[in-house]
Coordinates of C-alpha atoms in Angstrom, one line a residue:
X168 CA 37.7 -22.8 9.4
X169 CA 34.5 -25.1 8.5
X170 CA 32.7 -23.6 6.0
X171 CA 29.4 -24.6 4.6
X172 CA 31.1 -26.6 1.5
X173 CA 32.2 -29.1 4.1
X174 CA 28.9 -29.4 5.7
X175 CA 27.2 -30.1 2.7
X176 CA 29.9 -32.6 1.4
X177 CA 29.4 -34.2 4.9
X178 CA 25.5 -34.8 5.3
X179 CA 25.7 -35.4 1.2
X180 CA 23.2 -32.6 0.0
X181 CA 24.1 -29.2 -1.7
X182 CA 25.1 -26.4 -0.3
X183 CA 21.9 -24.8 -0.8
X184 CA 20.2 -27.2 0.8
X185 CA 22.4 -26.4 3.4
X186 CA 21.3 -23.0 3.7
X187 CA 17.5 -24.1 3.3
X188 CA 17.8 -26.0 6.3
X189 CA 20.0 -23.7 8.4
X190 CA 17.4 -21.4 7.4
X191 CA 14.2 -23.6 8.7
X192 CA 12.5 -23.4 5.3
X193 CA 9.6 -26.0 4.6
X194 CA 11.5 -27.0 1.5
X195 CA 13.4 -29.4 3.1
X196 CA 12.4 -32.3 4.6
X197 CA 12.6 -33.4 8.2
X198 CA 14.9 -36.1 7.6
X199 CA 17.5 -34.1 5.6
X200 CA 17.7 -31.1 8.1
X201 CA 18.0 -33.9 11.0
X202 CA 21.2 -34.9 8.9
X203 CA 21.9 -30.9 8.3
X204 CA 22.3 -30.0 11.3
X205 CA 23.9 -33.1 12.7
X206 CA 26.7 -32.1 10.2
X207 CA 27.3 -28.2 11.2
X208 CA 26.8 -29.6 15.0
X209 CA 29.8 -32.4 14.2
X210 CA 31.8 -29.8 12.4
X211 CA 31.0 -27.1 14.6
X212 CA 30.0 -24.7 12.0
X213 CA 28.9 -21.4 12.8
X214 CA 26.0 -20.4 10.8
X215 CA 26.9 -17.0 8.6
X216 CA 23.5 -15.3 7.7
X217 CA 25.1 -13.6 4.2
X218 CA 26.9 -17.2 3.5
X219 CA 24.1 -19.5 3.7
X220 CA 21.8 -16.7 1.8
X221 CA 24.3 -16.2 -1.3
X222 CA 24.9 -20.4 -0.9
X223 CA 21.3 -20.8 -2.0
X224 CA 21.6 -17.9 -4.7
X225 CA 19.5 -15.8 -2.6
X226 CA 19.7 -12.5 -0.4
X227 CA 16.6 -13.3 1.7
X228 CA 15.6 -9.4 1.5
X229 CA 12.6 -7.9 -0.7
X230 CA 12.6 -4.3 -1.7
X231 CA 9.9 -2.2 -0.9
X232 CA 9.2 1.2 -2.5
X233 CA 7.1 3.5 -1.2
X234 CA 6.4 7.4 -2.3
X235 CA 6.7 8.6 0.8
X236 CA 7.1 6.8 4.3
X237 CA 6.0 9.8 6.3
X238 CA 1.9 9.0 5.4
X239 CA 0.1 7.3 7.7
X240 CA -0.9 4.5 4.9
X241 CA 2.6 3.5 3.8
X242 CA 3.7 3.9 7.0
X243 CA 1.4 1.3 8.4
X244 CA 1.7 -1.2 4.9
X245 CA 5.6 -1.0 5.1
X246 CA 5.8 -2.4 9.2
X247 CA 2.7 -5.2 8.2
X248 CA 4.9 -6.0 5.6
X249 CA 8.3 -5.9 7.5
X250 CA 6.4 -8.1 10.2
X251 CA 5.3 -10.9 7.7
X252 CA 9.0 -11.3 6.2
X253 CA 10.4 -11.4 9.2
X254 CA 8.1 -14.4 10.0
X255 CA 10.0 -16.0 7.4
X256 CA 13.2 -15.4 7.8
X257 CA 13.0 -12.1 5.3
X258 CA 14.8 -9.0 5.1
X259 CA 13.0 -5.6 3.9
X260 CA 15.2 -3.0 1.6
X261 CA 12.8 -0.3 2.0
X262 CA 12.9 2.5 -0.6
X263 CA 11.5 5.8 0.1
X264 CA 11.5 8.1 -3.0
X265 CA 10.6 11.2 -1.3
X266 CA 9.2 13.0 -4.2
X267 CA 12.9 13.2 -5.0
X268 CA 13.7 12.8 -9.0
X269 CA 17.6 11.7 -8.3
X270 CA 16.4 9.0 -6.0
X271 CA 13.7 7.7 -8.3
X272 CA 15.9 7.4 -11.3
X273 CA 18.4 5.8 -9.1
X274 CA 15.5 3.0 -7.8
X275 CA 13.5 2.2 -10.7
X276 CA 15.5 3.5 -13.7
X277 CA 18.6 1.2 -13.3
X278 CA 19.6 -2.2 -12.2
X279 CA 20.1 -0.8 -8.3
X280 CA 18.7 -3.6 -7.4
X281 CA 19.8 -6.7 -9.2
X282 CA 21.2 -9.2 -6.7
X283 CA 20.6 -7.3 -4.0
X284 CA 16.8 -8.6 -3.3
X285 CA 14.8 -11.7 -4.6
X286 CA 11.9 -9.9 -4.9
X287 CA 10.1 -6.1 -5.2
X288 CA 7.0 -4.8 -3.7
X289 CA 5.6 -1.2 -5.3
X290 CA 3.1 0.7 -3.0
X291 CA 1.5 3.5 -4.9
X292 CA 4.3 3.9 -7.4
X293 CA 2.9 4.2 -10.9
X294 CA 5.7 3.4 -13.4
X295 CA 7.2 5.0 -16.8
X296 CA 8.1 3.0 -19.7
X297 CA 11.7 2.9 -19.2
X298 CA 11.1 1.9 -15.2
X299 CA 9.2 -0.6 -16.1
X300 CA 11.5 -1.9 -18.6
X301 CA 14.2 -1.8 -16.0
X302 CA 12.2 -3.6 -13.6
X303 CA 11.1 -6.5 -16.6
X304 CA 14.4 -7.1 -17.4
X305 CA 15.3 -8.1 -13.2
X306 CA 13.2 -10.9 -13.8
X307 CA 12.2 -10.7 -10.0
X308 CA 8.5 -11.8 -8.8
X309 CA 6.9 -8.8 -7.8
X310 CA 3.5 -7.1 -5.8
X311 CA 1.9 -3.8 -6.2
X312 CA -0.6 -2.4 -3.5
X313 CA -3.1 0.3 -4.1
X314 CA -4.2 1.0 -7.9
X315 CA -2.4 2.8 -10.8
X316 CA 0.9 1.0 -9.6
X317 CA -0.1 -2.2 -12.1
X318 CA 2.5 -4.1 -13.3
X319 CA 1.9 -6.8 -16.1
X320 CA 2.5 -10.0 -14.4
X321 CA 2.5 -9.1 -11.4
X322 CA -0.6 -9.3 -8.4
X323 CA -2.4 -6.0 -7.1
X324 CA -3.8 -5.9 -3.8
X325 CA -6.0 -2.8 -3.5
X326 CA -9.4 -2.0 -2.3
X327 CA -12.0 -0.7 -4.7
X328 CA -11.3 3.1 -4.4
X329 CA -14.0 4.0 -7.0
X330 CA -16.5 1.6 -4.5
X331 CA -15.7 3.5 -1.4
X332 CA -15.7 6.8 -2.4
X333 CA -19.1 6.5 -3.8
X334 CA -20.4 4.4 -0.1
X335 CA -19.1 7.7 1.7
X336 CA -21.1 9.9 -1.1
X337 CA -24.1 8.2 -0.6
X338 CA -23.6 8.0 3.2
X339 CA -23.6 12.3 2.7
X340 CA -26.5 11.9 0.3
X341 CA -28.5 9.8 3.3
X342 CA -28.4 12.3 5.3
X343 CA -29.9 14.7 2.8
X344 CA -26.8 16.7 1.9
X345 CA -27.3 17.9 -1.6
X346 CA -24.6 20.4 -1.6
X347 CA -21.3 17.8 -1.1
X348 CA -18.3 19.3 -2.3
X349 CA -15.0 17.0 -2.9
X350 CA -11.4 18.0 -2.0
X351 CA -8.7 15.4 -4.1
X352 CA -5.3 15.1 -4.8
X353 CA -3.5 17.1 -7.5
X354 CA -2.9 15.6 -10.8
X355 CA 0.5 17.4 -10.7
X356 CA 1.9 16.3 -7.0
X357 CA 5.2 14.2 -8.0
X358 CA 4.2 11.3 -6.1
X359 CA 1.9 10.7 -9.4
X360 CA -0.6 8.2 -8.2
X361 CA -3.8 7.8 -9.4
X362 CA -5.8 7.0 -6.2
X363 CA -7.8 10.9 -6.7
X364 CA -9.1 9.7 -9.5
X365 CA -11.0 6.8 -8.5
X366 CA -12.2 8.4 -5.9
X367 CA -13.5 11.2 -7.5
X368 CA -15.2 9.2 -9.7
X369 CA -16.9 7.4 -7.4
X370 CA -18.0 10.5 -5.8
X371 CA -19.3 11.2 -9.0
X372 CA -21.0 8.3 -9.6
X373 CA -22.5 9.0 -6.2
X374 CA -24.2 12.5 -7.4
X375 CA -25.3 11.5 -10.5
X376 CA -26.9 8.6 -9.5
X377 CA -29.0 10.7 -7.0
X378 CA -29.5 12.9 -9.7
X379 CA -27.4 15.7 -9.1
X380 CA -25.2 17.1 -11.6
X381 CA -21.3 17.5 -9.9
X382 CA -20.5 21.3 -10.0
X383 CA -16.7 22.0 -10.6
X384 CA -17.0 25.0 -8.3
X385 CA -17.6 22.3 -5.4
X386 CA -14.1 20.7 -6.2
X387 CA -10.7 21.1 -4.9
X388 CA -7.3 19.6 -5.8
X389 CA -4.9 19.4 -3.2
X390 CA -2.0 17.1 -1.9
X391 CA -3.6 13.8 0.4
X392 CA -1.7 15.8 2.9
X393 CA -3.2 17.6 6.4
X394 CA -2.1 20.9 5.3
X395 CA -3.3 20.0 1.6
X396 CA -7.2 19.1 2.5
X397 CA -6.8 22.8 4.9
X398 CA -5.9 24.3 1.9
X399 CA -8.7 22.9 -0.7
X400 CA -11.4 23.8 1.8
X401 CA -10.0 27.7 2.5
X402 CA -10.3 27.9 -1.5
X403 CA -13.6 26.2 -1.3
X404 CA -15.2 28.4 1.0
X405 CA -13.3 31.3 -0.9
X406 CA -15.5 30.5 -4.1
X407 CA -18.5 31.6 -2.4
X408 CA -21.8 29.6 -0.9
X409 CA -20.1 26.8 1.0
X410 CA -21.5 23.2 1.1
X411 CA -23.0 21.7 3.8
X412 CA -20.8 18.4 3.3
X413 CA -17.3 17.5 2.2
X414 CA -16.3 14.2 0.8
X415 CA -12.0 14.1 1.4
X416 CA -10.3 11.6 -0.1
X417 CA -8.0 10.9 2.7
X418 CA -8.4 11.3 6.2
X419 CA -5.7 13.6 6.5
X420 CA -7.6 15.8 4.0
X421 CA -10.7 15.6 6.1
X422 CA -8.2 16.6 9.2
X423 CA -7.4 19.8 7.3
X424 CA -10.6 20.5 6.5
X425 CA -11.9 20.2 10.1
X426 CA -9.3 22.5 11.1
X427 CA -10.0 25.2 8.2
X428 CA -14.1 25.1 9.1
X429 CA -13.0 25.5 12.7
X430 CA -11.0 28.5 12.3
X431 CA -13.9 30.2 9.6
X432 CA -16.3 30.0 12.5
X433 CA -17.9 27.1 11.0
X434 CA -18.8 23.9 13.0
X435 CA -18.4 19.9 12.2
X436 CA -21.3 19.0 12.0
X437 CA -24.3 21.4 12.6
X438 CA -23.3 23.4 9.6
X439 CA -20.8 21.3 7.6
X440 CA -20.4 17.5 7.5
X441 CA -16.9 16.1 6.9
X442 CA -16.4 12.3 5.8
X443 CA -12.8 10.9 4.5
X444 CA -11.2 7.3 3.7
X445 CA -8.7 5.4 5.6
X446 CA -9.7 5.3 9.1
X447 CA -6.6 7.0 10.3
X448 CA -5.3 6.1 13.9
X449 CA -6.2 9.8 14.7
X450 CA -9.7 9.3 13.4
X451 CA -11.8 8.0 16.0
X452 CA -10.0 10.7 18.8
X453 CA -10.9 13.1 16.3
X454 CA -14.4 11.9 15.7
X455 CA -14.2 11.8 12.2
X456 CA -16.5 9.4 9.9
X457 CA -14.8 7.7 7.5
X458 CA -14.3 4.7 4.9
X459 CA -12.1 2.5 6.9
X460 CA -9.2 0.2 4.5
X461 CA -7.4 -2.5 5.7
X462 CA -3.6 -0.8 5.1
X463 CA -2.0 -3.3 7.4
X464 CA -3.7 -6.1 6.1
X465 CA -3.4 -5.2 1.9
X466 CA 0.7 -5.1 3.1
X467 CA 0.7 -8.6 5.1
X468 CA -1.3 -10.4 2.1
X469 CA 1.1 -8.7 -0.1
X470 CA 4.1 -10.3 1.9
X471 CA 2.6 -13.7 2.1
X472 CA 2.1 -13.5 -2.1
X473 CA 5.7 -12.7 -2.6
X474 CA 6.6 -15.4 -0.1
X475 CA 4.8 -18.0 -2.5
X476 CA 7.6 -18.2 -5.2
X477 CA 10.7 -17.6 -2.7
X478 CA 9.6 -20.4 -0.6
X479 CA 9.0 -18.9 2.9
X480 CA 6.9 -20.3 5.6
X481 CA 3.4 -21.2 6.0
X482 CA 1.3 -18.0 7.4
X483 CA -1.9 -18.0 8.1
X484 CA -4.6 -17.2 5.4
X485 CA -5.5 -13.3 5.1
X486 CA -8.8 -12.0 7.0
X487 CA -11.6 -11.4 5.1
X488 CA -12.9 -12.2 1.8
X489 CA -10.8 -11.2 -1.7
X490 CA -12.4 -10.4 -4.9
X491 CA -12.0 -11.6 -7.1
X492 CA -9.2 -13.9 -7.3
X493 CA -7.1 -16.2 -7.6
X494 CA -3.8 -15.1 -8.4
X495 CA -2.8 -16.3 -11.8
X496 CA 0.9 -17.1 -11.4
X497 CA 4.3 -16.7 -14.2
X498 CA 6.8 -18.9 -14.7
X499 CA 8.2 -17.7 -12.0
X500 CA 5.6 -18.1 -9.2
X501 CA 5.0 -13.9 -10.1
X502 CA 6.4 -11.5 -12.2
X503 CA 7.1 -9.6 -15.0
X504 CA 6.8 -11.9 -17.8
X505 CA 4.2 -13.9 -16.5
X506 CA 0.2 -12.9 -17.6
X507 CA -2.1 -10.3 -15.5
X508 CA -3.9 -11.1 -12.8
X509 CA -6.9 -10.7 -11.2
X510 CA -6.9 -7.7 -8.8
X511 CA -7.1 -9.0 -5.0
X512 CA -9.6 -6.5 -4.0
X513 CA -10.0 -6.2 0.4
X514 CA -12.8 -4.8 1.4
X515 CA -13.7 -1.5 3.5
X516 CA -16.8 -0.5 5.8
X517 CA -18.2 2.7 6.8
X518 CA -17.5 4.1 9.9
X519 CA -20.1 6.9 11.0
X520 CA -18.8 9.1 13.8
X521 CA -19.0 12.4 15.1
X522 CA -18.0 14.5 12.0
X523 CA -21.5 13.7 9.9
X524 CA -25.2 14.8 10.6
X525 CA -28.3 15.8 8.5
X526 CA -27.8 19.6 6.9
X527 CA -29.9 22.1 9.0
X528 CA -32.7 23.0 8.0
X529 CA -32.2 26.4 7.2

């Protein structure tokens, strides 16, 4: 049986080379995988994906780890991302922790993944000291998307959450709502991102800069789940004069909210406005305003980063301008031990729909 020892000994190049060119990676030249493949064709060798990979010291697959796969915005990063491997001849490991401790500790607190991916991608995973430490000592390049999930070393794509919570505030405040209330996520949800926080401080930022004072009474924590932003605005309207607008910090919390104002006999929006952030596939059949985020495009820019180091093929550049930039690469193209860099921020745009309108006059 021909194996890829005997290929490499017959078109005189390594076996990883071998593998490169098997594999139709740019890092070989034209010449060499001419002579490649003339080899496996003479021999008649049969190409074994795991062989060639493990031939170059390589398992061609990334991890991805995700909080939860079952929200519409990891959901739609995770199959950008999957796409833009694949393109190169990629794997994905995809790692879904589910709010569930056990799997967590088995993901980011050991070496689970040495030599079983070249590279990891965090979305929205903020890490503890001894993850990280588990993840430095991998020496693997490495992505996050969306803030809090930093990494030292490694790039961040991520919109500006501060930025667009404070365009759909002031979107509210155009319309002369003076009465916006906010419904977040909880501090305590396990999934322990810090997303809420920006955006509440942008809607913040957004009041007092019109020169309203934010009144705790008029916010809500919750989970960034449809059931979550329901249950914020049933508690909101509980508390006593209700506003005349609500700023959601997910459009699944703006969902629940819609639904909640529906069934207290209030409409969307002659007598409460409703604006969220994502631009959710269900958005526009819902009518819903919102601060639309490029989800699909933050997970294929963070494919094509990781790509850089593990040499896969040229892609096309990402749509849209990044600030600011540029990457600042490690010794390793990215990773732990290499020195922070610049946030690649995408950008967003307000989408006005159905769901917002001046307050009545009354």
């Amino acid at each position: 049986m021909t194996k890829i020892d005997d290929v490499a000994r017959l078109a005189g190049v390594s076996t990883a080379t071998v593998s490169r060119a098997l594999r139709g990676l740019p890092t070989v030249s034209a010449a060499t995988r001419r002579r490649v493949l003339a080899a496996a064709e003479q021999l008649q060798y049969a190409v074994s994906p795991s062989a060639s990979r493990l031939a170059g010291g390589r398992t061609a697959t990334v991890a991805v780890i995700v909080p939860r796969i079952t929200r519409w915005f990891f959901g739609t990063v995770v199959e950008a991302v999957e796409e833009t491997l694949h393109e190169s001849g990629y794997d994905l490991l995809l790692y879904n922790l589910g709010g569930r401790e056990r799997t967590r500790q088995r993901v980011l607190g050991t070496a689970n993944l040495h030599k079983r991916v070249d590279a990891v991608m965090l979305v929205a995973t903020p890490l503890r000291r001894a993850e990280l430490a588990a993840l430095t000592v991998l020496d693997l390049p490495g992505v996050t998307i969306s803030s809090g999930s930093g990494v030292p070393g490694w790039p961040c794509v991520r919109i500006d959450d501060v930025a667009a919570a404070r365009t759909a505030t002031r979107h509210l405040l155009d319309l002369g709502h003076r009465r916006i209330a906010n419904i977040s996520g909880d501090p305590d949800d396990e999934l322990a991102f810090t997303t809420h926080l920006d955006r509440r401080r942008g809607y913040q930022e957004a009041l007092r800069s019109a020169g309203i004072e934010p009144d705790p009474c008029l916010d809500v924590e919750s989970q960034f789940t449809i059931d979550g932003g329901e249950q914020a605005t049933i508690e909101l309207l509980a508390r006593g004069e209700p506003p005349t607008a609500i700023f959601a910090a997910c459009d699944e919390m703006a969902m629940g909210a819609m639904s909640a104002l529906r069934d207290a006999g209030l409409r969307v929006p002659q007598d409460v406005s409703v604006i969220g952030i994502d631009d959710h596939d269900l958005s526009g059949v819902l009518g819903l305003s919102t601060i639309a985020q490029p989800a699909a495009e933050q997970g294929r820019l963070a494919a094509r980063i990781l790509l850089d180091p593990l040499g896969g093929r040229d892609l096309p550049p990402p749509a849209g301008p990044l600030v600011p930039g540029p990457l600042v690469p490690g010794p390793r193209g990215v990773g732990p031990a290499g020195p922070s860099a610049a946030p690649l921020i995408l950008p967003t745009r307000l989408v006005v729909r159905d769901s917002t309108a001046p307050p009545r006059a009354d």
